[in-house]
Coordinates of C-alpha atoms in Angstrom, one line a residue:
M272 CA -58.5 59.4 43.9
T273 CA -61.7 61.1 44.8
A274 CA -63.5 57.8 45.2
A275 CA -60.7 56.5 47.4
L276 CA -61.1 59.5 49.8
A277 CA -64.8 59.1 50.2
G278 CA -64.4 56.6 53.0
C279 CA -63.3 57.1 56.6
G280 CA -59.7 57.7 55.4
T281 CA -57.3 56.3 53.0
S282 CA -53.6 56.7 52.1
S283 CA -52.0 57.0 48.8
G284 CA -48.5 56.7 47.4
S285 CA -45.7 55.3 49.5
G286 CA -43.2 56.8 51.9
D287 CA -41.5 56.8 55.3
V288 CA -44.1 58.8 57.2
T289 CA -47.9 58.8 56.9
L290 CA -49.7 61.9 58.1
K291 CA -53.3 61.7 59.3
L292 CA -55.4 64.6 58.1
V293 CA -59.0 65.1 59.3
A294 CA -60.8 67.9 57.4
A295 CA -64.3 69.4 57.2
D296 CA -66.7 69.0 54.3
Y297 CA -67.6 72.4 52.9
D298 CA -69.9 71.1 50.1
V299 CA -73.3 72.2 51.3
A300 CA -75.0 70.6 48.4
G301 CA -73.7 67.2 49.4
G302 CA -71.3 66.8 46.5
E303 CA -67.7 65.7 46.3
S304 CA -65.9 69.0 46.0
S305 CA -64.1 69.0 49.3
K306 CA -63.0 65.4 48.8
A307 CA -61.8 66.2 45.3
Y308 CA -59.9 69.3 46.5
W309 CA -57.9 67.3 49.1
A310 CA -57.4 64.4 46.7
D311 CA -55.8 66.7 44.1
L312 CA -53.8 68.6 46.7
V313 CA -52.4 65.4 48.3
A314 CA -51.6 63.8 45.0
E315 CA -49.6 66.9 43.9
F316 CA -47.9 67.1 47.4
E317 CA -46.8 63.4 47.3
K318 CA -45.3 63.8 43.9
T319 CA -42.8 66.3 45.2
N320 CA -42.4 64.8 48.7
P321 CA -42.0 61.1 48.2
G322 CA -41.1 60.5 51.8
I323 CA -44.5 61.6 53.1
K324 CA -47.9 60.1 52.6
V325 CA -51.1 61.8 53.6
D326 CA -54.2 59.8 54.8
V327 CA -57.3 62.0 54.5
Q328 CA -60.5 61.7 56.4
I329 CA -63.4 64.0 55.4
E330 CA -66.2 64.6 57.9
S331 CA -69.3 66.8 57.8
W332 CA -69.3 70.1 59.7
N333 CA -71.9 68.5 62.0
D334 CA -69.4 65.9 63.1
V335 CA -65.8 67.0 62.4
D336 CA -65.1 68.8 65.7
R337 CA -66.6 66.0 67.7
K338 CA -64.7 63.3 65.8
V339 CA -61.4 65.0 66.3
A340 CA -62.2 65.5 70.0
E341 CA -62.9 61.8 70.3
M342 CA -59.7 60.9 68.5
V343 CA -57.6 63.1 70.8
K344 CA -59.4 61.8 74.0
A345 CA -58.6 58.2 72.8
G346 CA -54.9 59.0 72.4
K347 CA -55.1 58.8 68.6
A348 CA -54.9 62.5 67.6
P349 CA -54.5 63.2 63.9
D350 CA -51.3 64.9 62.7
V351 CA -53.4 67.7 61.1
A352 CA -57.0 68.8 61.7
Q353 CA -58.9 71.4 59.7
I354 CA -61.8 72.2 62.0
G355 CA -63.7 75.0 63.7
A356 CA -61.7 75.7 66.9
Y357 CA -58.2 75.3 68.3
A358 CA -58.3 76.9 71.7
D359 CA -58.9 73.8 74.0
Y360 CA -56.1 71.9 72.3
A361 CA -53.7 74.8 72.5
A362 CA -54.5 75.2 76.2
A363 CA -53.8 71.5 76.8
D364 CA -50.4 71.8 75.1
K365 CA -51.4 69.4 72.3
L366 CA -50.5 71.6 69.3
Y367 CA -47.4 72.8 67.6
T368 CA -47.0 76.6 67.5
A369 CA -47.1 78.3 64.1
D370 CA -43.4 79.0 64.1
Q371 CA -42.6 75.4 64.9
L372 CA -44.4 74.3 61.7
L373 CA -44.2 77.0 59.0
S374 CA -41.5 78.6 57.0
I375 CA -41.1 82.3 57.7
P376 CA -42.5 83.4 54.3
V377 CA -45.7 81.4 54.9
Q378 CA -46.2 82.4 58.5
S379 CA -45.7 86.1 57.7
N380 CA -48.3 85.9 54.9
F381 CA -51.4 85.6 57.0
L382 CA -53.7 88.6 57.3
A383 CA -53.2 90.4 60.6
P384 CA -56.7 90.0 62.2
L385 CA -56.5 86.2 61.5
V386 CA -53.1 85.9 63.1
D387 CA -54.4 87.7 66.2
A388 CA -57.4 85.4 66.4
G389 CA -55.2 82.4 66.1
E390 CA -53.2 83.3 69.1
Q391 CA -53.5 82.1 72.7
K392 CA -51.5 84.2 75.2
R393 CA -49.8 85.9 72.3
V394 CA -48.6 82.6 70.7
Q395 CA -50.1 81.5 67.4
Y396 CA -51.4 77.9 67.4
G397 CA -54.4 78.3 65.0
L398 CA -53.5 78.7 61.3
P399 CA -56.4 80.4 59.5
F400 CA -57.4 78.1 56.7
V401 CA -60.2 80.1 55.1
A402 CA -62.0 83.3 56.0
S403 CA -65.1 85.4 55.6
T404 CA -66.4 88.7 56.6
R405 CA -69.7 90.5 56.6
L406 CA -71.3 93.4 54.7
L407 CA -74.8 94.9 54.6
F408 CA -76.8 93.3 51.8
Y409 CA -79.7 95.1 50.2
N410 CA -82.3 94.2 47.5
K411 CA -81.8 96.7 44.7
K412 CA -85.3 96.2 43.2
L413 CA -86.9 96.9 46.6
F414 CA -84.7 99.9 47.1
N415 CA -85.8 101.3 43.7
E416 CA -89.5 100.7 44.5
A417 CA -89.0 102.6 47.8
G418 CA -87.3 105.5 46.1
I419 CA -84.1 104.9 48.1
K420 CA -81.2 106.4 46.0
D421 CA -78.3 106.3 48.4
T422 CA -77.0 103.3 50.5
P423 CA -77.2 103.7 54.3
Q424 CA -74.1 105.0 55.9
T425 CA -75.4 105.5 59.5
W426 CA -77.9 103.9 61.8
D427 CA -80.3 106.7 61.2
D428 CA -80.0 106.1 57.5
L429 CA -80.7 102.4 58.0
Q430 CA -83.8 103.1 60.1
A431 CA -85.1 105.7 57.6
D432 CA -84.6 103.2 54.7
A433 CA -86.3 100.4 56.6
V434 CA -89.4 102.7 57.1
K435 CA -89.5 103.4 53.4
L436 CA -89.2 99.7 52.6
K437 CA -92.1 98.9 55.0
E438 CA -94.3 101.7 53.7
Q439 CA -93.7 101.5 50.0
T440 CA -92.9 97.9 49.1
D441 CA -94.1 94.4 49.9
A442 CA -90.9 93.5 51.7
K443 CA -91.9 91.2 54.6
Y444 CA -88.6 92.0 56.4
P445 CA -87.5 95.6 55.9
F446 CA -84.5 94.7 57.9
A447 CA -84.0 91.0 58.8
L448 CA -82.4 90.6 62.3
P449 CA -81.6 86.9 62.9
L450 CA -80.9 86.7 66.7
G451 CA -82.2 83.1 66.8
P452 CA -79.9 80.3 68.2
E453 CA -78.3 79.3 64.9
E454 CA -75.8 82.1 64.8
A455 CA -76.9 84.9 67.1
Q456 CA -73.4 85.4 68.4
A457 CA -72.4 86.6 64.9
E458 CA -75.3 89.0 64.4
T459 CA -74.7 90.3 67.9
M460 CA -71.0 90.9 67.3
M461 CA -71.7 92.8 64.1
W462 CA -74.0 95.2 65.9
L463 CA -71.7 95.6 68.9
L464 CA -68.8 96.5 66.5
S465 CA -70.9 99.0 64.6
G466 CA -71.8 100.6 67.9
G467 CA -68.1 101.1 68.7
E468 CA -67.2 98.2 71.0
G469 CA -67.5 94.4 70.8
Y470 CA -67.1 91.4 73.0
V471 CA -63.8 92.3 74.5
D472 CA -62.1 95.5 75.7
P473 CA -58.7 96.7 74.4
V474 CA -56.8 94.3 76.7
G475 CA -58.8 91.3 75.8
N476 CA -61.2 91.0 78.7
Y477 CA -64.9 90.4 78.1
S478 CA -66.9 93.6 78.1
I479 CA -70.3 92.3 76.9
G480 CA -72.3 94.3 79.5
S481 CA -70.6 97.6 78.9
K482 CA -72.5 100.9 78.6
T483 CA -71.6 101.2 74.9
N484 CA -72.9 97.7 74.1
I485 CA -76.1 98.3 76.1
S486 CA -76.6 101.5 74.2
T487 CA -76.3 99.6 70.9
F488 CA -79.0 97.2 71.8
N489 CA -81.2 99.9 73.2
W490 CA -81.0 101.6 69.8
L491 CA -81.7 98.3 68.0
K492 CA -84.7 97.5 70.2
T493 CA -86.2 101.0 70.1
N494 CA -85.5 102.0 66.5
L495 CA -85.9 98.8 64.6
V496 CA -87.7 96.1 66.6
D497 CA -90.2 98.1 68.5
K498 CA -91.1 100.0 65.3
E499 CA -91.9 96.6 63.6
L500 CA -89.2 97.0 61.0
T501 CA -87.7 93.6 61.5
G502 CA -90.4 91.4 60.0
P503 CA -93.1 88.9 61.1
V504 CA -90.8 86.6 63.0
A505 CA -89.4 87.8 66.4
P506 CA -85.6 88.3 66.1
G507 CA -85.0 85.8 68.8
K508 CA -86.8 83.1 66.8
L509 CA -85.3 84.0 63.4
N510 CA -82.3 81.9 62.4
R511 CA -79.7 83.1 59.8
K512 CA -80.6 80.3 57.4
D513 CA -84.2 81.3 57.3
A514 CA -83.3 85.0 57.0
F515 CA -81.0 84.2 54.0
A516 CA -83.7 82.0 52.4
A517 CA -86.2 84.9 52.7
F518 CA -83.6 87.2 51.1
T519 CA -83.3 84.9 48.1
R520 CA -87.1 84.9 47.8
G521 CA -87.1 88.7 47.5
E522 CA -88.8 89.2 50.9
V523 CA -85.9 91.1 52.7
G524 CA -84.9 94.7 52.1
M525 CA -81.7 94.6 54.1
L526 CA -79.7 92.2 56.2
N527 CA -76.1 91.5 57.3
G528 CA -74.6 88.7 55.0
H529 CA -71.5 86.9 54.1
P530 CA -70.0 86.1 50.7
S531 CA -71.8 82.8 50.1
L532 CA -75.1 84.6 50.1
M533 CA -74.0 86.5 46.9
Q534 CA -74.1 83.3 44.8
A535 CA -77.3 82.0 46.3
A536 CA -79.0 85.4 45.7
A537 CA -77.7 85.6 42.1
K538 CA -79.0 82.1 41.4
A539 CA -82.4 83.2 42.6
G540 CA -82.4 86.3 40.4
I541 CA -82.0 88.8 43.2
D542 CA -80.1 92.0 42.2
V543 CA -77.9 92.5 45.2
G544 CA -76.1 95.5 46.5
T545 CA -73.5 95.5 49.3
V546 CA -72.1 98.2 51.5
A547 CA -70.0 98.4 54.6
L548 CA -72.0 98.1 57.8
P549 CA -73.3 101.4 59.0
G550 CA -72.3 102.7 62.4
R551 CA -73.7 105.3 64.8
A552 CA -72.5 108.3 62.8
G553 CA -70.8 106.7 59.8
K554 CA -69.2 103.6 58.5
A555 CA -68.5 101.1 61.3
K556 CA -64.9 101.1 62.5
S557 CA -64.7 97.4 61.7
T558 CA -66.8 94.5 60.7
M559 CA -66.8 90.9 62.0
G560 CA -64.4 88.5 60.4
V561 CA -64.6 84.7 60.7
A562 CA -62.0 82.0 60.1
D563 CA -61.9 78.2 60.2
W564 CA -58.7 76.7 61.4
I565 CA -56.0 74.1 60.6
M566 CA -53.6 72.9 63.2
G567 CA -50.8 70.4 63.8
F568 CA -51.0 68.0 66.7
K569 CA -47.8 67.1 68.6
Q570 CA -48.7 63.5 69.7
N571 CA -47.1 61.6 66.8
G572 CA -44.0 63.7 66.7
H573 CA -44.2 64.5 62.9
R574 CA -43.3 68.2 63.3
A575 CA -41.1 68.5 60.2
E576 CA -43.5 66.5 57.9
V577 CA -46.5 68.4 59.1
G578 CA -44.7 71.7 58.5
T579 CA -43.7 70.7 55.0
F580 CA -47.3 69.7 54.3
L581 CA -48.8 72.9 55.7
D582 CA -46.3 75.1 53.8
F583 CA -47.7 73.4 50.6
V584 CA -51.4 73.8 51.8
F585 CA -50.8 77.6 52.0
S586 CA -49.4 78.1 48.5
D587 CA -51.3 80.7 46.6
K588 CA -52.7 78.2 44.2
N589 CA -54.2 75.9 46.9
V590 CA -55.5 78.8 49.0
L591 CA -57.2 80.4 45.9
D592 CA -58.6 77.1 44.6
F593 CA -60.4 76.4 47.9
A594 CA -61.7 80.0 48.5
D595 CA -62.9 80.1 44.9
Q596 CA -64.6 76.7 45.1
N597 CA -66.5 77.7 48.3
D598 CA -67.2 81.4 47.8
L599 CA -65.0 82.3 50.7
L600 CA -62.0 84.6 51.2
P601 CA -58.3 83.6 51.3
S602 CA -56.5 83.8 54.6
T603 CA -53.2 85.1 53.2
I604 CA -52.1 88.5 51.9
S605 CA -50.8 87.3 48.6
A606 CA -53.8 85.2 47.7
S607 CA -56.2 88.1 48.7
E608 CA -54.4 90.5 46.5
A609 CA -54.5 88.0 43.6
M610 CA -58.3 87.5 44.1
E611 CA -59.0 91.2 44.3
K612 CA -57.2 91.7 40.9
D613 CA -59.2 88.9 39.2
P614 CA -62.2 90.3 37.3
K615 CA -64.2 87.1 38.0
H616 CA -64.2 87.9 41.7
K617 CA -65.3 91.5 41.4
D618 CA -68.4 90.8 43.6
L619 CA -66.1 89.8 46.5
R620 CA -63.9 92.9 46.4
E621 CA -65.9 94.7 49.1
F622 CA -65.5 91.7 51.4
L623 CA -61.8 91.4 50.6
R624 CA -61.3 95.1 51.4
A625 CA -63.1 94.7 54.7
L626 CA -61.2 91.6 55.9
P627 CA -57.8 93.2 56.8
T628 CA -59.5 95.6 59.3
S629 CA -62.1 93.1 60.6
E630 CA -62.3 91.8 64.1
L631 CA -62.9 88.1 64.9
P632 CA -64.7 86.6 67.9
P633 CA -62.4 85.8 70.8
V634 CA -61.8 82.3 69.6
G635 CA -58.5 82.0 71.4
K636 CA -60.3 81.9 74.8
T637 CA -61.2 78.4 76.0
S638 CA -64.3 80.0 77.6
W639 CA -65.6 81.3 74.2
A640 CA -67.6 78.2 73.3
K641 CA -69.6 78.5 76.6
V642 CA -70.0 82.2 76.2
S643 CA -71.1 81.9 72.6
E644 CA -73.8 79.3 73.5
N645 CA -75.1 81.7 76.2
I646 CA -75.4 84.5 73.7
K647 CA -77.1 82.2 71.2
G648 CA -79.7 81.2 73.7
N649 CA -80.4 84.5 75.4
I650 CA -79.6 87.6 73.3
G651 CA -82.9 87.6 71.5
K652 CA -84.6 88.3 74.9
A653 CA -82.9 91.7 74.9
V654 CA -85.2 93.0 72.1
E655 CA -88.4 91.2 73.1
P656 CA -91.5 93.3 74.0
G657 CA -90.8 94.5 77.5
G658 CA -87.2 93.1 77.3
S659 CA -84.3 94.9 78.9
P660 CA -81.0 95.1 76.9
A661 CA -79.2 96.1 80.1
I662 CA -80.4 93.2 82.1
V663 CA -79.7 90.6 79.4
L664 CA -76.3 91.9 78.4
E665 CA -75.1 92.4 82.0
R666 CA -76.2 88.8 82.8
I667 CA -74.4 87.4 79.8
G668 CA -71.4 89.6 80.7
R669 CA -71.2 88.3 84.3
A670 CA -71.4 84.7 83.1
A671 CA -68.6 85.4 80.6
A672 CA -66.4 86.9 83.3
T673 CA -67.0 83.8 85.5
A674 CA -66.1 81.5 82.6
E675 CA -63.0 83.5 81.8
S676 CA -61.8 83.3 85.4
A677 CA -62.0 79.6 85.2
E678 CA -59.7 79.3 82.2

């Protein structure tokens, strides 16, 4: 079955309806784990649903969103897509809503922040397939060498610890701050949340250039970057991948990380500690959550069959199997509770506890893709020598408001 799914898409079994599923490949090592996951899931599904076949196409993360977009544009939308974004398709009325697809127990089982992020104009279209959140990672060996006994709880603590790491250890990056174009929008959001605001105001409008957000980046520039506590690479040039690699080499004292870094660091022999992101005067009110999405397209009219399939996808066993396989977090309440109780996942408990109160980027806005690209390309300038957080954030904020008004 795994071999059969390795091509552009195959079907298995026999039945009255064939669903087309396009899904992303999560196997960063280039293996077959994602293909095997879907092969096993589909085989089990078809046993109990003989009237429905599922034709699976696995694509790399580099290609999957583009491939689905091309299929939709050509009038050949898949029945189900597991990709990175849903907003454009929802706005174009191409998707079934969650309540058109899922049984009530399944729909009510998603974690609340993920439901909110899957909504467009208060209607849920994006079904959260898998999730992640962020914590502050620190190198225990370097902390011991620097004589740091307590984990940082506030920004002042974080700065004081970074100074000790710089002065008393050989850490190249006391605090690694990846504001390079790979994922600057995520690092930025973590800091804005820890400063008390975020990308949007309480009614959902962009507030990137707010006084609170400018104050956050002023602190960051003055107290970390200008004091040379962020390492030899300028934050605007440092990508997340490179920061994570430096952490696994033992060169980073602290950075903001996600669950997958735990395993990579452990394999490299790094003794890792994690703690909730510090805020201005204590623990940040929330941290950033992330979700990937699965959705049902209306074009082929297979609403009932898609719903039956997705109810099966979101069973505890399937949700846990995928999260476990990829060092990610379940998107459902029941699977999260099961994972937290499982001793083998004790390293993920802090992440699991952070997820229910996390805040996700405004992925329900069709303007978000453009705004995110603007942040990636320009936020690093806010902390450059002579840079102005106010000018940079206000400029990004004005562009975001213009993009939002065009939605």
